[in-house]
Short mmCIF file of C-alpha atoms in Angstrom, two decimals:
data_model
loop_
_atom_site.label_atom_id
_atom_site.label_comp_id
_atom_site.label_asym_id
_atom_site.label_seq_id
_atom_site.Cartn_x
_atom_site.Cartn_y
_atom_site.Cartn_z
CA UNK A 128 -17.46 -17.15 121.61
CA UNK A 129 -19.08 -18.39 118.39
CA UNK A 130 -19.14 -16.22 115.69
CA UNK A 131 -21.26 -16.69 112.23
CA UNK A 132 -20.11 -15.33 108.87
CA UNK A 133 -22.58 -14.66 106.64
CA UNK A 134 -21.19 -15.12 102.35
CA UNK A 135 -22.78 -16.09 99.07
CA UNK A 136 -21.35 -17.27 96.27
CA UNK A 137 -19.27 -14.96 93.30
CA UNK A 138 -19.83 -15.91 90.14
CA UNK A 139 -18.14 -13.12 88.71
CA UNK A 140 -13.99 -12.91 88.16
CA UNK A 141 -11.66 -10.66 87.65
CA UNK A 142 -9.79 -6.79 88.89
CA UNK A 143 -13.21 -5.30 87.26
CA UNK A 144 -15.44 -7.17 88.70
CA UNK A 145 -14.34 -7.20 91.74
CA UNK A 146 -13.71 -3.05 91.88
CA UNK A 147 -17.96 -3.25 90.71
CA UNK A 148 -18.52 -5.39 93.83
CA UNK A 149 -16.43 -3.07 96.34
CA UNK A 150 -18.27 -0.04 95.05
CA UNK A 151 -21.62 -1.99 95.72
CA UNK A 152 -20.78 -2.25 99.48
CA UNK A 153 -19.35 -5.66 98.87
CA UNK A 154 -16.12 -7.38 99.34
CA UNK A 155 -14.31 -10.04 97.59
CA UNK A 156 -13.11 -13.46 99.18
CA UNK A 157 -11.66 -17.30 98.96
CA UNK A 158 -12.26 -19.97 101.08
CA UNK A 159 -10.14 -22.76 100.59
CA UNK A 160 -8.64 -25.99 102.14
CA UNK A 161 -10.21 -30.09 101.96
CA UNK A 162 -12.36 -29.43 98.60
CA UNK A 163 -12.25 -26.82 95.75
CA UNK A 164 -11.70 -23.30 96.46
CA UNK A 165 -14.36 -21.07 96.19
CA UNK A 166 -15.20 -17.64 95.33
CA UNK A 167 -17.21 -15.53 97.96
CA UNK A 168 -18.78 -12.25 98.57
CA UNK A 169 -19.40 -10.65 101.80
CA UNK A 170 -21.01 -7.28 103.21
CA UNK A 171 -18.55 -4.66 103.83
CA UNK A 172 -20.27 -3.05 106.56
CA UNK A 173 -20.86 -6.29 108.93
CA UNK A 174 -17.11 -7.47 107.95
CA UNK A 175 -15.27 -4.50 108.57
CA UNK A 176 -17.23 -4.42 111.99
CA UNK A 177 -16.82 -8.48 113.19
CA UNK A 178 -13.14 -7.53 111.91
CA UNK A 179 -12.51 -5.09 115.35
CA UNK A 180 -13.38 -7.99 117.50
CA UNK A 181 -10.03 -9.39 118.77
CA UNK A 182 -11.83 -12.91 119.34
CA UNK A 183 -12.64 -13.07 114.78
CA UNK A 184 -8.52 -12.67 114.18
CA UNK A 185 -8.60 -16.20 116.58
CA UNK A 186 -11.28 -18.22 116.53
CA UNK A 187 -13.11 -20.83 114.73
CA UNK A 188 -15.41 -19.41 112.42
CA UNK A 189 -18.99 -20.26 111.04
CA UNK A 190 -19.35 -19.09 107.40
CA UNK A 191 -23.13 -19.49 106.20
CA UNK A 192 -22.08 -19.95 102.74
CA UNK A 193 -25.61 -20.26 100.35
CA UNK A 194 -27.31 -21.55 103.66
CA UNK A 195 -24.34 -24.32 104.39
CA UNK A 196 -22.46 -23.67 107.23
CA UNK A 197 -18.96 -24.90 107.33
CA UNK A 198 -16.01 -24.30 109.92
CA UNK A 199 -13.43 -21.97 108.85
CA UNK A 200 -10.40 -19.92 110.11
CA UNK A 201 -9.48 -16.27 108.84
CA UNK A 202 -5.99 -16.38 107.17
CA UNK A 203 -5.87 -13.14 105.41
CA UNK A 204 -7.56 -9.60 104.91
CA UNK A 205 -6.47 -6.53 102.84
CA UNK A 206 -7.59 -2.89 103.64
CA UNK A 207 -7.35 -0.42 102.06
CA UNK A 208 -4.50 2.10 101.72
CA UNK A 209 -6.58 4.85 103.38
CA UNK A 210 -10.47 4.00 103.31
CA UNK A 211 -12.16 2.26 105.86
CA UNK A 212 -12.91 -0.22 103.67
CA UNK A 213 -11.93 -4.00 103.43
CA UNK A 214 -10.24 -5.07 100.00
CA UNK A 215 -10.55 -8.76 99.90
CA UNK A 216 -10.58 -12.37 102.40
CA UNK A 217 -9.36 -15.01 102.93
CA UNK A 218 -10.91 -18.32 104.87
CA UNK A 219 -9.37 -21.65 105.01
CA UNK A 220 -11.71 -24.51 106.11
CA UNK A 221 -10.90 -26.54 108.89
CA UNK A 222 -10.78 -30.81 109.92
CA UNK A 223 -11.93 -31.75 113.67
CA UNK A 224 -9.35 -34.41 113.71
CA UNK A 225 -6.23 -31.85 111.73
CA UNK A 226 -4.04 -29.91 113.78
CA UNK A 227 -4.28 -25.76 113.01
CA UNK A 228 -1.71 -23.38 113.34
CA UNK A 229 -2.49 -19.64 114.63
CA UNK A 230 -1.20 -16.81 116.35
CA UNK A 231 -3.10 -16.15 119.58
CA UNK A 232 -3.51 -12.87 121.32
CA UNK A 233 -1.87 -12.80 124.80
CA UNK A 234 -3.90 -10.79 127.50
CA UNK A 235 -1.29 -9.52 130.61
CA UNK A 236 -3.08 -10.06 133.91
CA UNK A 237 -2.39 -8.91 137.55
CA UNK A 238 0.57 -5.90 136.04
CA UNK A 239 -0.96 -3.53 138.87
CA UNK A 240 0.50 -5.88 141.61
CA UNK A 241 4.05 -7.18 140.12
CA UNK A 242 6.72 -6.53 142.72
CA UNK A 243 8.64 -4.95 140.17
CA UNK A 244 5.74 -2.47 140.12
CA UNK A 245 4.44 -1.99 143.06
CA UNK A 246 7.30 -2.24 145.17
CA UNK A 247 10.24 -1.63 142.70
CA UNK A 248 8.30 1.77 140.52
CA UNK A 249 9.71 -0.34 137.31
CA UNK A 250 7.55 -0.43 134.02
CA UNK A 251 6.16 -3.23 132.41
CA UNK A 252 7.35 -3.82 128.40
CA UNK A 253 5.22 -6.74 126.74
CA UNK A 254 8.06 -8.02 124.33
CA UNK A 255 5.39 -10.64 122.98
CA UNK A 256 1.48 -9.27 122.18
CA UNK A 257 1.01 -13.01 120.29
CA UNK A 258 2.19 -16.68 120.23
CA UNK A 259 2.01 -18.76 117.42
CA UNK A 260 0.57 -22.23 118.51
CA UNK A 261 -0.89 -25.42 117.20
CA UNK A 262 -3.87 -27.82 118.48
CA UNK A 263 -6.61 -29.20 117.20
CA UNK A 264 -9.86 -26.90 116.41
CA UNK A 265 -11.82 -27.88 119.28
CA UNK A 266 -8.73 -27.02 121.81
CA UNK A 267 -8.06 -23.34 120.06
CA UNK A 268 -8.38 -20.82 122.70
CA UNK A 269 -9.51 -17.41 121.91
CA UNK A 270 -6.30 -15.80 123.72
CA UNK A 271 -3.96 -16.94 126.45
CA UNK A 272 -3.39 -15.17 129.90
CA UNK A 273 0.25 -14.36 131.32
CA UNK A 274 0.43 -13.70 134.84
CA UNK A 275 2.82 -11.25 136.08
CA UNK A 276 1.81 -11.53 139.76
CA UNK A 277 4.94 -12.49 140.65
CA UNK A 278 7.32 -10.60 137.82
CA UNK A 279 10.25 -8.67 140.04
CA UNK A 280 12.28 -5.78 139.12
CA UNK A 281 14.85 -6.57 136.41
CA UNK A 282 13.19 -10.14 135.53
CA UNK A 283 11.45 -11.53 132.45
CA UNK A 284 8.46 -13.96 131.77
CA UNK A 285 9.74 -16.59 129.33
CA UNK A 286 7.66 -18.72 126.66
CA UNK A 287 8.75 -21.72 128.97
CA UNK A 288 6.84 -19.99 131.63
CA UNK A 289 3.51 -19.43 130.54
CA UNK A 290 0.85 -22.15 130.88
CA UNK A 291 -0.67 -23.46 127.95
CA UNK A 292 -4.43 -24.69 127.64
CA UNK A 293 -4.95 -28.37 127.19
CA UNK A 294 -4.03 -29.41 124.00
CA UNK A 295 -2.08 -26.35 122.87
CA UNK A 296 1.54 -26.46 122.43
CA UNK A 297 3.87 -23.58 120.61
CA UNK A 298 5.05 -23.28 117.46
CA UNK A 299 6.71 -21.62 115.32
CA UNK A 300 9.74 -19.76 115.84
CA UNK A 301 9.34 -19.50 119.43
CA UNK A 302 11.75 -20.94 122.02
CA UNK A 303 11.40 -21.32 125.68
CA UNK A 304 13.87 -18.89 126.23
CA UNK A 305 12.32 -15.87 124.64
CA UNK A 306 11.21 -13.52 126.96
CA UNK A 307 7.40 -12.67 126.70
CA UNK A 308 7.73 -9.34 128.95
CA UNK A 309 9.97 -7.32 131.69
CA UNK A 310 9.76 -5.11 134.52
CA UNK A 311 12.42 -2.21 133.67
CA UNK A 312 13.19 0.72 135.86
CA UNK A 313 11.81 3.39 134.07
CA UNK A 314 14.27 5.57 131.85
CA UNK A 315 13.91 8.83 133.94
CA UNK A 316 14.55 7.03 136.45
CA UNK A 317 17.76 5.64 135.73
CA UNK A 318 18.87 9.28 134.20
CA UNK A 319 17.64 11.20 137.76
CA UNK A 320 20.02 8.54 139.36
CA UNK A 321 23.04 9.14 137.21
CA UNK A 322 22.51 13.20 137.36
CA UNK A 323 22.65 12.92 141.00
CA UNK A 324 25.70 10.69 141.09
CA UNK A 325 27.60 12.94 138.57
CA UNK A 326 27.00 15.87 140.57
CA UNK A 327 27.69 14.04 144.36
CA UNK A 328 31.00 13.50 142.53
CA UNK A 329 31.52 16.80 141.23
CA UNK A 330 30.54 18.56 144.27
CA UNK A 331 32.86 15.60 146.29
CA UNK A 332 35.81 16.47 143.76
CA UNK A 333 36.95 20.61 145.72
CA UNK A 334 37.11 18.74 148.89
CA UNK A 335 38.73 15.99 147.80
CA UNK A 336 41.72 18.35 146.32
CA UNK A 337 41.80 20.32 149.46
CA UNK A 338 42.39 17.19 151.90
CA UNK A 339 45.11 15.92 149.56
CA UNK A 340 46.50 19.53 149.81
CA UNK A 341 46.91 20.01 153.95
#
């Protein structure tokens, strides 16, 4: 998905100026990275809308900065305590040839159908919702799919288990050992069975007395 940013330049600086610009619908921004930073201004309607769409969080951007278009990846955003309303930006450009490092959403597929679900009544708990990764621009996917088709009761998906798009690898703190989501029985569940154990034994415990008496 290709998404366009539109931005013109700020000339003006400064906490005032930029409070002027926020109450004029506008919002504040950097892009940075390769050549001198510089100072942008964007519309606060169209950002704060582009800014719900999962795929703007991890993509590679296309800011139309003063007509010039330039590649670019979103680093940082402020809200807003308690407004709807986005506080300032940041871009950072990016190189074709320069590896990137980003956190990509991870979309669950096939939950429905997990033994562990369908067979076992567990739950599934997604212990991961992102993965930090690195590739090259070109290779960035917009998210990465873990299949639990085959996730059984009591089991885990592991990092070392899911598989990568060409060109990606992980990064980060991640190791192929953390687990990226279980199938649990569900917490009911486990009470019901320990109720009905407690009062099998309870109930067992008169007779038991009586044998040992005869």
């Amino acid at each position: 998905m290709k998404i366009e940013v539109n931005a013109t330049s700020r000339k003006a600086q400064g906490t005032g100026a930029s409070r002027r610009l926020r109450k004029a619908g506008g919002v504040p921004g950097i892009v940075y990275g390769s050549s001198e930073p510089a100072l942008i201004e964007l519309d606060q309607n169209n950002l704060y809308y582009v800014l719900q769409n999962e795929a703007f969080h991890a993509s590679i951007l296309t800011l139309n900065l003063d007509g010039k278009k330039e590649q670019v990846l979103l680093r940082d955003f402020q809200m807003h305590p308690f407004r709807q309303q986005v506080q300032h930006i940041d871009f950072q450009r990016v190189a074709k040839d320069k590896k990137i490092h980003m956190k990509v959403p991870l979309h669950f597929a096939n939950e429905e159908i997990a033994p562990g679900v369908k067979l076992g009544g567990g739950i599934i708990s997604h212990v991961l919702n992102e993965l930090e990764i690195a590739c090259l621009p070109a290779d960035l996917p917009e998210f990465i799919e873990v299949d639990l088709a085959n996730l059984d009761l009591g089991h885990s998906i592991h990092v070392s288990d899911i598989k990568l798009p060409k060109g990606v690898e992980i990064a980060g703190h991640h190791h192929d050992g953390d687990a990226v989501a279980t199938v649990q029985v569900p917490r009911g569940a486990v009470e019901a069975v320990a109720t009905a154990a407690a009062e099998e034994a309870t109930e067992a415990a008169p007779e038991a007395a009586a044998e040992a008496g005869k």
